[in-house]
PDB file of C-alpha atoms in Angstrom:
ATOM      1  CA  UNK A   1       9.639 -76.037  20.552  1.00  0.00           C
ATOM      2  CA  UNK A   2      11.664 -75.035  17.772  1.00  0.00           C
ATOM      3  CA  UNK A   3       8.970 -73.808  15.485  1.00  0.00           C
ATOM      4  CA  UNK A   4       7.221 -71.615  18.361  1.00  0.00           C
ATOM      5  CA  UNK A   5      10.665 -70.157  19.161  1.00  0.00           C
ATOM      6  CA  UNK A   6      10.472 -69.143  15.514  1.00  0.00           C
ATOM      7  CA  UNK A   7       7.212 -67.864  15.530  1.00  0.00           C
ATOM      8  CA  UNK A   8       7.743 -65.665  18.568  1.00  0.00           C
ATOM      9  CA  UNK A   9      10.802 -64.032  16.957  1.00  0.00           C
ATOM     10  CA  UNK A  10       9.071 -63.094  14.085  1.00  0.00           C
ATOM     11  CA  UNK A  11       6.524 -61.679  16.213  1.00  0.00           C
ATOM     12  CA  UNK A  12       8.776 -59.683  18.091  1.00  0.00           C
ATOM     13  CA  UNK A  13      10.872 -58.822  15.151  1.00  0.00           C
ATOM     14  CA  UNK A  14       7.266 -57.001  13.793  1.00  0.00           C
ATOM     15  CA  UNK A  15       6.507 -55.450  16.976  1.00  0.00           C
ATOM     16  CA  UNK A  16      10.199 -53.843  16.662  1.00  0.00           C
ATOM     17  CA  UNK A  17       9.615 -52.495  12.891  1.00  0.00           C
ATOM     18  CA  UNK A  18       6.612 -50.917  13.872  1.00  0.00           C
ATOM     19  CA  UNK A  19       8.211 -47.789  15.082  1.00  0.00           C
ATOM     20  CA  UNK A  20      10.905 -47.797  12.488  1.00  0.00           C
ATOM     21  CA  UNK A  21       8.874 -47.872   9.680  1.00  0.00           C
ATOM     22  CA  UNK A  22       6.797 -45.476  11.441  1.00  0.00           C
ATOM     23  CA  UNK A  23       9.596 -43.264  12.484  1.00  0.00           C
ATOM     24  CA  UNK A  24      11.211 -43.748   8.708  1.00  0.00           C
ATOM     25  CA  UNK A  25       7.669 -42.236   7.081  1.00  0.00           C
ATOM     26  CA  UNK A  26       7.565 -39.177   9.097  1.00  0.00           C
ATOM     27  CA  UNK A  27      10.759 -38.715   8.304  1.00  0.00           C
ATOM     28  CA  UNK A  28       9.457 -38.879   4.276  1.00  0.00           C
ATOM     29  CA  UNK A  29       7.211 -36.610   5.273  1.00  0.00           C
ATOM     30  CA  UNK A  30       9.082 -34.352   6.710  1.00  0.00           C
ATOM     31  CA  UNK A  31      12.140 -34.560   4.199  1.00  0.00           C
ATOM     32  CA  UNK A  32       9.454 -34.118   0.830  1.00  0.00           C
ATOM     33  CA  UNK A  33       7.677 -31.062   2.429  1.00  0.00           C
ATOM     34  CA  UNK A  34       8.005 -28.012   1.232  1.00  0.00           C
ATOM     35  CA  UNK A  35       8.983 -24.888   3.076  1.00  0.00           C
ATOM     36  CA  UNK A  36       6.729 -22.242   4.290  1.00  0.00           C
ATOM     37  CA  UNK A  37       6.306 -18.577   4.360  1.00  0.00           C
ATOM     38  CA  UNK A  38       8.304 -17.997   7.640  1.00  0.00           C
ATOM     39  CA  UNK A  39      11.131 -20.649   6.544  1.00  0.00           C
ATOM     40  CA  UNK A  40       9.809 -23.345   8.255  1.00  0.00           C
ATOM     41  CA  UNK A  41       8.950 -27.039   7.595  1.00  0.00           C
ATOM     42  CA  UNK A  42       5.480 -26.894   6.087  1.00  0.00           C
ATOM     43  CA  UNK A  43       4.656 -29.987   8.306  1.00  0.00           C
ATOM     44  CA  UNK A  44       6.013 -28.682  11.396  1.00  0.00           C
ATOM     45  CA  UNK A  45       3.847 -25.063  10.676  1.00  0.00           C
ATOM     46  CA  UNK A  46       0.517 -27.319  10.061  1.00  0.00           C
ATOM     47  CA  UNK A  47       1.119 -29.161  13.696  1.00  0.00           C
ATOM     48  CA  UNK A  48       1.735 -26.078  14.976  1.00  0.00           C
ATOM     49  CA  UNK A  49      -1.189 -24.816  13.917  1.00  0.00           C
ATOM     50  CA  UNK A  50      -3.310 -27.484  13.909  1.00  0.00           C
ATOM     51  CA  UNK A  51      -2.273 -29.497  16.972  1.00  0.00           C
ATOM     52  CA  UNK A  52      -0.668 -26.432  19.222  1.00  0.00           C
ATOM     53  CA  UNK A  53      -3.438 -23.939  18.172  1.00  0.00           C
ATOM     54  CA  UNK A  54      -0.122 -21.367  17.682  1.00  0.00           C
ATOM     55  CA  UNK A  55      -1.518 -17.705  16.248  1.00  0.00           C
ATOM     56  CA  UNK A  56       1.928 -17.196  13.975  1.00  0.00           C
ATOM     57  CA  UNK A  57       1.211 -20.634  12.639  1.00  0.00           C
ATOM     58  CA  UNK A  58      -2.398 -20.303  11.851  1.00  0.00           C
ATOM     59  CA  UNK A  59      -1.495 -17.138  10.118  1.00  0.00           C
ATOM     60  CA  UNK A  60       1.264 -18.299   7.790  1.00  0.00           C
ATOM     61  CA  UNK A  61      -1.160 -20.896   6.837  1.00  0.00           C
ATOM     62  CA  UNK A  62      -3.368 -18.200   5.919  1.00  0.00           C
ATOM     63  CA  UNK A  63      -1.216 -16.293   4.189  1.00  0.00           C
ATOM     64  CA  UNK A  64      -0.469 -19.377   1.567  1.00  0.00           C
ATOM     65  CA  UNK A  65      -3.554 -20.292   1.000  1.00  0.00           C
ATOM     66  CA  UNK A  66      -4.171 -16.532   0.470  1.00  0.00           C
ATOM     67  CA  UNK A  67      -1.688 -15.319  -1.913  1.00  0.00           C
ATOM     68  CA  UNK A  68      -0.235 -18.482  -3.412  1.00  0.00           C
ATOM     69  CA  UNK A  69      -0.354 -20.237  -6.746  1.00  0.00           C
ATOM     70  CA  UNK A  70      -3.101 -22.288  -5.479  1.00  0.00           C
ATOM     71  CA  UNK A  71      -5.631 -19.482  -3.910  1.00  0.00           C
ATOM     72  CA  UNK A  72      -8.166 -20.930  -1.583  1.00  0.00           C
ATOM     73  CA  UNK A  73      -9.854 -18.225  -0.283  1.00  0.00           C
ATOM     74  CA  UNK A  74     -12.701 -20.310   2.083  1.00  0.00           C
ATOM     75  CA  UNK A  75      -9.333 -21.925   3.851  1.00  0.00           C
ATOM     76  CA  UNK A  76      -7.510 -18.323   4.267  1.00  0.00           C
ATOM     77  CA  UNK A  77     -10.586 -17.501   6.207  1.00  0.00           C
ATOM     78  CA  UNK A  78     -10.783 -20.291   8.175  1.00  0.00           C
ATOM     79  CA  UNK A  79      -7.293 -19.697   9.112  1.00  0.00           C
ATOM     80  CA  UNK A  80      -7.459 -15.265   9.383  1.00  0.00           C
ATOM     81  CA  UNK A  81     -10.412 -16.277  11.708  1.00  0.00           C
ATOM     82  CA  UNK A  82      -8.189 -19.284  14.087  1.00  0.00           C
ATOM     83  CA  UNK A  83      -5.754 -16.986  14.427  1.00  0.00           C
ATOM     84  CA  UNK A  84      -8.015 -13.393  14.890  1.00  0.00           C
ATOM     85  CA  UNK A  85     -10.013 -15.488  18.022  1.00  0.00           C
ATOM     86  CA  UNK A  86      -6.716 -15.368  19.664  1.00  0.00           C
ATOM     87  CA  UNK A  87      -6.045 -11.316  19.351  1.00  0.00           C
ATOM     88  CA  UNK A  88      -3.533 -11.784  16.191  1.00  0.00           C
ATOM     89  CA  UNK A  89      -3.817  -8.564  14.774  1.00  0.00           C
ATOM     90  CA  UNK A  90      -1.836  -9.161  10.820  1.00  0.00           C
ATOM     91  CA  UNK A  91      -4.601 -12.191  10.802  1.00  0.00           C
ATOM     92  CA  UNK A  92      -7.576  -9.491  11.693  1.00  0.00           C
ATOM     93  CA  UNK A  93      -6.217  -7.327   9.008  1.00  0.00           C
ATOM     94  CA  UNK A  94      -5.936 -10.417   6.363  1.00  0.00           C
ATOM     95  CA  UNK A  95      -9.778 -11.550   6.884  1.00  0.00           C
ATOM     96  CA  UNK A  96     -10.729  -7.373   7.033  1.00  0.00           C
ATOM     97  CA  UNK A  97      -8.739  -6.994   3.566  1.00  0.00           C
ATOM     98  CA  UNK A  98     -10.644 -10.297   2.022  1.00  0.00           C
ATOM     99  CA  UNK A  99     -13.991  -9.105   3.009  1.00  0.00           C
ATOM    100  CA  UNK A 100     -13.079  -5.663   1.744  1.00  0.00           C
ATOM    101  CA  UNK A 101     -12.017  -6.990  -1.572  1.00  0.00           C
ATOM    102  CA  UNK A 102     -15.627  -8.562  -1.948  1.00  0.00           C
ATOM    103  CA  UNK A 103     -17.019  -5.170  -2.377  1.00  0.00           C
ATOM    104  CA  UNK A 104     -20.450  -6.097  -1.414  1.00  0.00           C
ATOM    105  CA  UNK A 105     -22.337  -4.743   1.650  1.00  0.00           C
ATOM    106  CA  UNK A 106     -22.302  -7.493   3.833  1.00  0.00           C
ATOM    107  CA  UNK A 107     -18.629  -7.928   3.207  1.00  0.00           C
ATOM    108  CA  UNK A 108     -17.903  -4.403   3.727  1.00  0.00           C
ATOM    109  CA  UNK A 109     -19.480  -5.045   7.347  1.00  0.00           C
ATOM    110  CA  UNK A 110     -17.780  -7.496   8.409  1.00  0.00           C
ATOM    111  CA  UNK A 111     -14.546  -5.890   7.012  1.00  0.00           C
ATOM    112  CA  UNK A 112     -15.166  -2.793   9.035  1.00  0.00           C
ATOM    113  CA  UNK A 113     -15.558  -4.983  12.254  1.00  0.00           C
ATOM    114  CA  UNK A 114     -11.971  -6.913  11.348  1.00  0.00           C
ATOM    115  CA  UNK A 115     -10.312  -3.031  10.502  1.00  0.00           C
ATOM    116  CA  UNK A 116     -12.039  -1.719  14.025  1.00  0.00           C
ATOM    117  CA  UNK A 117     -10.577  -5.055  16.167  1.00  0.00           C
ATOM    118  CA  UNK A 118      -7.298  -4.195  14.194  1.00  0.00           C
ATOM    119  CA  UNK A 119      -7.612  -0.904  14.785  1.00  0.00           C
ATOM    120  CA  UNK A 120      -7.812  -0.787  18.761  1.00  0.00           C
ATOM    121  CA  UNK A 121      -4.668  -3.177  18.518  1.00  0.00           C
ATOM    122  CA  UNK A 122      -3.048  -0.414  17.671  1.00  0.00           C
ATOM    123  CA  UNK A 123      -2.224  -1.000  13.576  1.00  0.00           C
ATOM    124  CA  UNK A 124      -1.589   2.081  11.556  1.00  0.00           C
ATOM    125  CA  UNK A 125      -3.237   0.805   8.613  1.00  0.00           C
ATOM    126  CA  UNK A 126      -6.317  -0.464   9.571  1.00  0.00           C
ATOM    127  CA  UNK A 127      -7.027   3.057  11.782  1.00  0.00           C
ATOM    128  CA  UNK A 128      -6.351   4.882   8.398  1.00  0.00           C
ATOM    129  CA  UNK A 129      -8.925   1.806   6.490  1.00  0.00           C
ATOM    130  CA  UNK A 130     -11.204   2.798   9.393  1.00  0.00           C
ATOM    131  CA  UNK A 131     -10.915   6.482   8.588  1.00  0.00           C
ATOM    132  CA  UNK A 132     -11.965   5.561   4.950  1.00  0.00           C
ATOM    133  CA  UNK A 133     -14.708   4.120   5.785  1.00  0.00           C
ATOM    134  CA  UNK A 134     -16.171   6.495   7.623  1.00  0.00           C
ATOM    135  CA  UNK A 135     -15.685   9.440   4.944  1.00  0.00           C
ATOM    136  CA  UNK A 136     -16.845   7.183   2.409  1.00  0.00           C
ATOM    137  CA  UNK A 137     -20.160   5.455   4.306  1.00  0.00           C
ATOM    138  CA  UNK A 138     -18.482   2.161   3.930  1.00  0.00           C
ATOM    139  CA  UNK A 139     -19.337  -0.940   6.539  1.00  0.00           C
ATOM    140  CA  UNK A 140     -22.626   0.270   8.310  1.00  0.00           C
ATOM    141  CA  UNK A 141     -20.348   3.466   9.416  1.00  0.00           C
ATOM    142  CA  UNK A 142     -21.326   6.925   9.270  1.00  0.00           C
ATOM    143  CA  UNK A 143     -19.564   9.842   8.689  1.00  0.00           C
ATOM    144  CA  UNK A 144     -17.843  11.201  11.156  1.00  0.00           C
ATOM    145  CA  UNK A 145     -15.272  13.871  10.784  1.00  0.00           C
ATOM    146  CA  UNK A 146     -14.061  13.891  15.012  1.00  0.00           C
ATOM    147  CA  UNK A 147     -13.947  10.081  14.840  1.00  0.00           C
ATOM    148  CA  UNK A 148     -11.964  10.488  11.022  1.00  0.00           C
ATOM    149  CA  UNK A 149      -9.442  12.878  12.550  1.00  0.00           C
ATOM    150  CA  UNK A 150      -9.132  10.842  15.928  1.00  0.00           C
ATOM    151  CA  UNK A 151      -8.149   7.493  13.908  1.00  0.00           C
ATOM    152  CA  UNK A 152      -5.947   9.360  11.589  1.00  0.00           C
ATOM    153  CA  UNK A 153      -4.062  11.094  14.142  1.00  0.00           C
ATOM    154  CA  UNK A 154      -3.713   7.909  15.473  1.00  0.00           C
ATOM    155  CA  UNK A 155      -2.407   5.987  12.307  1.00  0.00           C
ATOM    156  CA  UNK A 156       0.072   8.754  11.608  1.00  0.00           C
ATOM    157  CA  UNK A 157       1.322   8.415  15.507  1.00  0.00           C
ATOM    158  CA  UNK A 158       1.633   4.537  14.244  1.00  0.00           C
ATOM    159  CA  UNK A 159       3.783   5.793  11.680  1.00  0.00           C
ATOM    160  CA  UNK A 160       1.152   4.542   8.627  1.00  0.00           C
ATOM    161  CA  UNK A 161       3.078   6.558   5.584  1.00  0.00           C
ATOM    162  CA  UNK A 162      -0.791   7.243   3.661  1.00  0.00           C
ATOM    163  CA  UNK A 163      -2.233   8.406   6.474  1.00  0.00           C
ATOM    164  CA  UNK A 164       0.222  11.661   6.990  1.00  0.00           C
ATOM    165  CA  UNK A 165      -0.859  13.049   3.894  1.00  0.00           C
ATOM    166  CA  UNK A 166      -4.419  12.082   4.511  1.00  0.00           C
ATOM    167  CA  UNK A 167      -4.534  13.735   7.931  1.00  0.00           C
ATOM    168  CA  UNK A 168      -3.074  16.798   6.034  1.00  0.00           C
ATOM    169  CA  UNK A 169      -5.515  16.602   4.139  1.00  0.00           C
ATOM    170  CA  UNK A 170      -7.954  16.614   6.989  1.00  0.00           C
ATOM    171  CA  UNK A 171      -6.802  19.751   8.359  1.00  0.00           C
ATOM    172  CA  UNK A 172      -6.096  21.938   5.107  1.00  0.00           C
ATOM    173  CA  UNK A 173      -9.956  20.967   4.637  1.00  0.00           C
ATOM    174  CA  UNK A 174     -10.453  22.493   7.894  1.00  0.00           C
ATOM    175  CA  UNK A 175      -8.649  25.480   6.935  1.00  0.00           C
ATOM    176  CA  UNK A 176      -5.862  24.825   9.330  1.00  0.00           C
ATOM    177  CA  UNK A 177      -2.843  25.309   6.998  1.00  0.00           C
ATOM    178  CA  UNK A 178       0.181  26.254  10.002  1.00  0.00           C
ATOM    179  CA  UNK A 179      -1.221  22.760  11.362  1.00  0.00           C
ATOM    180  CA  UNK A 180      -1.650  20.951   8.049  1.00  0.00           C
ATOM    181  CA  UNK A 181       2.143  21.925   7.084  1.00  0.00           C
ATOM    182  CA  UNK A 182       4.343  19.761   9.327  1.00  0.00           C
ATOM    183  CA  UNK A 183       2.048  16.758   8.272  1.00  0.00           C
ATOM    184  CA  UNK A 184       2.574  17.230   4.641  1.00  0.00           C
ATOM    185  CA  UNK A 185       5.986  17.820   5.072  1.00  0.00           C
ATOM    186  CA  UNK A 186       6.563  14.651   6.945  1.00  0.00           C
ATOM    187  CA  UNK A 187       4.315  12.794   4.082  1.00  0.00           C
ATOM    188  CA  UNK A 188       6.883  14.389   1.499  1.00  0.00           C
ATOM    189  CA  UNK A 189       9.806  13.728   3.149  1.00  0.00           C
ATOM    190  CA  UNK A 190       8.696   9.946   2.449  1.00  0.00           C
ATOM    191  CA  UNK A 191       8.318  10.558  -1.213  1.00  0.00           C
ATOM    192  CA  UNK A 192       4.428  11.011  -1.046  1.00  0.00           C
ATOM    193  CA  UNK A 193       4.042  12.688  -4.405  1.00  0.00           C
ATOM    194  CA  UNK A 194       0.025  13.835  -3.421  1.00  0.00           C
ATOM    195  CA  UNK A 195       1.488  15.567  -0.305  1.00  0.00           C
ATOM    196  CA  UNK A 196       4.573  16.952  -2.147  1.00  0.00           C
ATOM    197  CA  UNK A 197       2.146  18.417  -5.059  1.00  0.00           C
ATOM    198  CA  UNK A 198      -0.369  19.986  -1.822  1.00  0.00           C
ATOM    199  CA  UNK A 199       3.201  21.782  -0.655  1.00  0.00           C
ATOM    200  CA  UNK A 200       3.459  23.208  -3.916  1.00  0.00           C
ATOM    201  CA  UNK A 201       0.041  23.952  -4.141  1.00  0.00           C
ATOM    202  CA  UNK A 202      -0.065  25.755  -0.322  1.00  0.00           C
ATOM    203  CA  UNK A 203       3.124  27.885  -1.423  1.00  0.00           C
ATOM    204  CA  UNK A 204       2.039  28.857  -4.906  1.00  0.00           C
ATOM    205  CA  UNK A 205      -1.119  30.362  -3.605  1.00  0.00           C
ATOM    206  CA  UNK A 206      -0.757  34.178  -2.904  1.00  0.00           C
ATOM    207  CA  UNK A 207      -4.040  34.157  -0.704  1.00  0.00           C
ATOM    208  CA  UNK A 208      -2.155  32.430   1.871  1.00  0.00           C
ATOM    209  CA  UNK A 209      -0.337  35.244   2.922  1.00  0.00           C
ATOM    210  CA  UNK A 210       3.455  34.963   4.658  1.00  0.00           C
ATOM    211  CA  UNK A 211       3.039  31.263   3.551  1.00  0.00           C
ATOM    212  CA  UNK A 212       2.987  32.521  -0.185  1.00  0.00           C
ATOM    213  CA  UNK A 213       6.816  31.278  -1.774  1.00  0.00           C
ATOM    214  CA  UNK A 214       6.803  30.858  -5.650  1.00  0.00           C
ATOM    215  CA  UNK A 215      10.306  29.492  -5.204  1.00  0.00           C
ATOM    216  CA  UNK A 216       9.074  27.332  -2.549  1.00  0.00           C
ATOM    217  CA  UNK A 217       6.368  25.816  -4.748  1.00  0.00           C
ATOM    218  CA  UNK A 218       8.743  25.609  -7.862  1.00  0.00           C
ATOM    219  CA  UNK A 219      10.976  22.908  -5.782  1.00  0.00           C
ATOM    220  CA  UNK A 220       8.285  20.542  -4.499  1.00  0.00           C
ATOM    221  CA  UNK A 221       6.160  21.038  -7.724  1.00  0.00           C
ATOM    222  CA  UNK A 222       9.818  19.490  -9.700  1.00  0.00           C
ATOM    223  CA  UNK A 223      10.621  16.735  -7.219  1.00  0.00           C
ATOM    224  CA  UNK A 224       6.743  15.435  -7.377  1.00  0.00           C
ATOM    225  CA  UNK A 225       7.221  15.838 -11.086  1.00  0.00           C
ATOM    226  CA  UNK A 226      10.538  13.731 -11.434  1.00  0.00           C
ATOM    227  CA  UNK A 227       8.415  11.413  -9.459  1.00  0.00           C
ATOM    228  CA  UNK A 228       6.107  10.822 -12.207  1.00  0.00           C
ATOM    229  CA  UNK A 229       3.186  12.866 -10.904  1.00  0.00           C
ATOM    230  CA  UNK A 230       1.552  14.068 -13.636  1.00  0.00           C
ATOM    231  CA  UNK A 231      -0.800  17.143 -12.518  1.00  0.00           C
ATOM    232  CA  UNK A 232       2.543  18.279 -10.994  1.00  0.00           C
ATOM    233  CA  UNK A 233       4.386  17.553 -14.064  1.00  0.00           C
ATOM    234  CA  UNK A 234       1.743  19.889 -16.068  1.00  0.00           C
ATOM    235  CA  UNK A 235       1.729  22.433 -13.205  1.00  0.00           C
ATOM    236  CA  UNK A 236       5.579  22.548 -13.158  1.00  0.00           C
ATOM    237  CA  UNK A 237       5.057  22.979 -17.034  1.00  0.00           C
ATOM    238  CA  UNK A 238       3.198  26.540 -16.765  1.00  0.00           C
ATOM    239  CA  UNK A 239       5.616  28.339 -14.538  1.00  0.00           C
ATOM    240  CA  UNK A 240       8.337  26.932 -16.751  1.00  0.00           C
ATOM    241  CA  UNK A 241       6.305  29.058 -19.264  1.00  0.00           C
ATOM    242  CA  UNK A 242       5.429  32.057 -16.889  1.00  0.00           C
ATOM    243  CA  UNK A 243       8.626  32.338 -15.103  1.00  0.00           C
ATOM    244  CA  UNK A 244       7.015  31.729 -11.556  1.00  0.00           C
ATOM    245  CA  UNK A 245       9.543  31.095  -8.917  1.00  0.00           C
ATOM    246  CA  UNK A 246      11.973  30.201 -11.848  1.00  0.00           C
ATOM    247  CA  UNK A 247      13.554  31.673 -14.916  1.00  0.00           C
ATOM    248  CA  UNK A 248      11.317  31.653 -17.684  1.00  0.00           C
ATOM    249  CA  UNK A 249      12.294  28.272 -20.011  1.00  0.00           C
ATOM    250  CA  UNK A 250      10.017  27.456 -22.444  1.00  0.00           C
ATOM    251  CA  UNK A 251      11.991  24.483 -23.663  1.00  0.00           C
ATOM    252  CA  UNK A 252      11.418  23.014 -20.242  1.00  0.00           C
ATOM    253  CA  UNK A 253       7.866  23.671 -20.689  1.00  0.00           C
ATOM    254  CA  UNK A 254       7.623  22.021 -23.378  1.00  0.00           C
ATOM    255  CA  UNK A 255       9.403  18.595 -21.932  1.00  0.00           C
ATOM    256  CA  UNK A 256       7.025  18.856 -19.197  1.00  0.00           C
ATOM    257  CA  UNK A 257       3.940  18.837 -20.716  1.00  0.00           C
ATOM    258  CA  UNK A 258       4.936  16.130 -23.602  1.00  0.00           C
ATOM    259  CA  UNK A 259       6.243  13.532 -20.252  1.00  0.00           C
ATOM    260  CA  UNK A 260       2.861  14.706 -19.248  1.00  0.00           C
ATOM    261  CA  UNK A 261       1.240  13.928 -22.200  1.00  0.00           C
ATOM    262  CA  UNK A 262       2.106   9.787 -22.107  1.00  0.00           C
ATOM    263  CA  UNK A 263       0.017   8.937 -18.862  1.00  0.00           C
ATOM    264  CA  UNK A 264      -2.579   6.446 -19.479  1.00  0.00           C
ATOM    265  CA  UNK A 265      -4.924   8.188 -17.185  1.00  0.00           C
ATOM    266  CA  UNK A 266      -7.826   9.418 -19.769  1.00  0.00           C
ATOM    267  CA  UNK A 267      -8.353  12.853 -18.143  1.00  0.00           C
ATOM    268  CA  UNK A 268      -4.689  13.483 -16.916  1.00  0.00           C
ATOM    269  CA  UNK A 269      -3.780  12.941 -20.703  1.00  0.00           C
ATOM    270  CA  UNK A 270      -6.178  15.061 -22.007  1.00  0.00           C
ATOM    271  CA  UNK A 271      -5.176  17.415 -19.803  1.00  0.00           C
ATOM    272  CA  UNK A 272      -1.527  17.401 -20.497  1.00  0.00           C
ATOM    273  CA  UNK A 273      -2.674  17.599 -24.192  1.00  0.00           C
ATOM    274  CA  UNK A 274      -4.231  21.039 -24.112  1.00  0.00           C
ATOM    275  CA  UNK A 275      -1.073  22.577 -22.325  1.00  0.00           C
ATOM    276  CA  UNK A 276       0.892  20.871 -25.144  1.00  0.00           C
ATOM    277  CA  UNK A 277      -1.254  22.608 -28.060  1.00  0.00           C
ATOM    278  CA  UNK A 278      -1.032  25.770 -25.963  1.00  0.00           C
ATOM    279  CA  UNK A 279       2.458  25.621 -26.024  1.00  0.00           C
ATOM    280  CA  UNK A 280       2.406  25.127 -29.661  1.00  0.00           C
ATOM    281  CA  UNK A 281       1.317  28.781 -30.208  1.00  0.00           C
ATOM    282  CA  UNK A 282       3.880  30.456 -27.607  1.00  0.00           C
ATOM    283  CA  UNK A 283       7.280  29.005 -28.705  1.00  0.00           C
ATOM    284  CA  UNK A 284       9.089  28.141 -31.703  1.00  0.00           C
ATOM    285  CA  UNK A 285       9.780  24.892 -33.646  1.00  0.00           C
ATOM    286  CA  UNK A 286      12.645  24.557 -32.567  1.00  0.00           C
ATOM    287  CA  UNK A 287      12.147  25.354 -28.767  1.00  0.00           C
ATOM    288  CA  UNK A 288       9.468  22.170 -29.697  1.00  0.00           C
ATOM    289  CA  UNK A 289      12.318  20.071 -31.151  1.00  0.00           C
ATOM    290  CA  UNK A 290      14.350  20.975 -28.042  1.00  0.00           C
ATOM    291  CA  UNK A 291      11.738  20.261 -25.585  1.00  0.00           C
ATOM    292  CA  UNK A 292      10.786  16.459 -27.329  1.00  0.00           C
ATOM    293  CA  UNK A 293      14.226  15.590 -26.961  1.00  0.00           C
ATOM    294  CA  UNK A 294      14.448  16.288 -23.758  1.00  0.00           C
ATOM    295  CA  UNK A 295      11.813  14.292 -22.873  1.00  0.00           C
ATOM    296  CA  UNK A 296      12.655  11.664 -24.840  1.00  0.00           C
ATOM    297  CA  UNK A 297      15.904  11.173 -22.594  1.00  0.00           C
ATOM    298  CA  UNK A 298      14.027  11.662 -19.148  1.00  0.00           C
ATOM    299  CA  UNK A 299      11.175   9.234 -20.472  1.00  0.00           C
ATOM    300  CA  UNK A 300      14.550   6.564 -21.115  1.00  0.00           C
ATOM    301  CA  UNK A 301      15.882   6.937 -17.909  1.00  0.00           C
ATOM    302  CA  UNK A 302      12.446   5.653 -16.455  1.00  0.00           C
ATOM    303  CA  UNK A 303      12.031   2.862 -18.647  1.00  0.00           C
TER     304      UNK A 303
END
């Protein structure tokens, strides 16, 4: 009687560790995990996604297998696409920007049907994308210029920084400059150095009539040039020269066009290059000396 006593305590004493030792290697797991995107348990974002079917959690998962060390592009789509079934519009964007990376036709396609789903959700990035692809013939679209202007108005109204200068764009092309204006402007106001350089570009004109400031131009032609845009920077160069909208400096001139000069962009550098060698022949060696220097200093501060 003894001995079965015995035996049925140790039996009971197993069932009873079950659980612990069961309870005491989740918690292993749990404790050794790592942490995920959104600062979460990696184990407890996996259930989520895997066992709940959660949208946020499918996503993050995506977004690590995406854009981390270990890239693993098949399982970013498999999780883009979990979470896209259920109307997550950041996961329609991630699979549209995968396929649009690709480059190939069939990619582009399915891209353009991602950026459309995103689109109608009501993101301001994938209504500009959307735009692109239409001016460019991208995805099985056509071009379209009502449907271009329709998607870009909407991505501006989204508040989608490219597409302000883009719809500019749109309607400078269209020759509606009074309505183009207040787009750049906002565009500008963000530091958009394309829209600031079309400001100077609308102002410096004197076929645009009343809209025609040289001082006007001068001011957004500098501030997209401090920026580092170089046709500015070489445009800002020549009425340093001419005295447009500014007193005459060749010195300044001469910085410009050297900052100019130091782009890696082939053409932009050639460009710069022949203003540089025509500056050679209008000012002195030591209005050169002058300008280098000055350069040299501006060139330091963006290092």
């Amino acid at each position: 009687m003894k001995t079965k006593k015995r035996k049925a305590s140790k039996g009971l004493w197993a069932w009873l560790l079950v659980p612990v030792a069961l309870a005491a290697g989740a918690a292993s797991v749990y404790f050794t995990a790592g942490t995920s995107p959104s600062g979460e348990n990696e184990w407890v974002t996996y259930a989520r996604a895997q066992v709940m079917g959660d949208p946020q959690a499918q996503y993050i998962k995506a977004i690590v297998a995406d854009t981390g060390k270990d890239r693993n592009e098949a399982e970013a789509i498999k999780w883009y696409e979990k979470a896209a079934a259920q109307s997550h519009v950041p996961a329609m964007m991630g699979l549209a920007d995968i396929y649009d990376r690709k480059g190939d036709t069939a990619s582009r396609t399915i891209a353009a049907h991602w950026y459309g789903e995103a689109a109608r959700g009501g993101d301001g990035r994938a209504q500009y994308q959307l735009a692109q692809y239409h001016t460019q013939s991208l995805g099985g679209l056509k071009p379209d210029p009502a449907k271009t202007a329709q998607l870009l108005q909407q991505s501006t109204d989204a508040g989608y920084g490219p597409a302000l200068n883009r719809y500019a764009q749109e309607l400078k092309s269209q020759g509606k400059l009074t309505e183009a204006l207040p787009w750049f402007q906002k565009a500008a106001a963000r530091g958009d150095m394309d829209a600031l350089y079309s400001l100077g570009e609308i102002y410096a004109d004197p076929l645009n009539g009343d809209l025609a400031s040289p001082i006007r131009a001068v001011t957004y032609f500098e501030e997209a040039a401090n920026l580092g845009h170089v046709p500015s920077q070489i445009k800002y160069a020549y009425l340093c020269l001419a005295g447009q909208g500014l007193p005459r400096d060749p010195v300044e001139a001469y910085k410009w066009a050297e900052i100019a000069s130091q782009t890696a962009d082939k053409a932009q550098k050639e460009a710069a290059l022949e203003v540089r060698e025509y500056l050679h022949t209008r000012i002195t060696p030591e209005q050169q000396q002058s300008g280098e220097m000055r350069a040299q200093v501006w060139l330091k501060t963006r290092s």
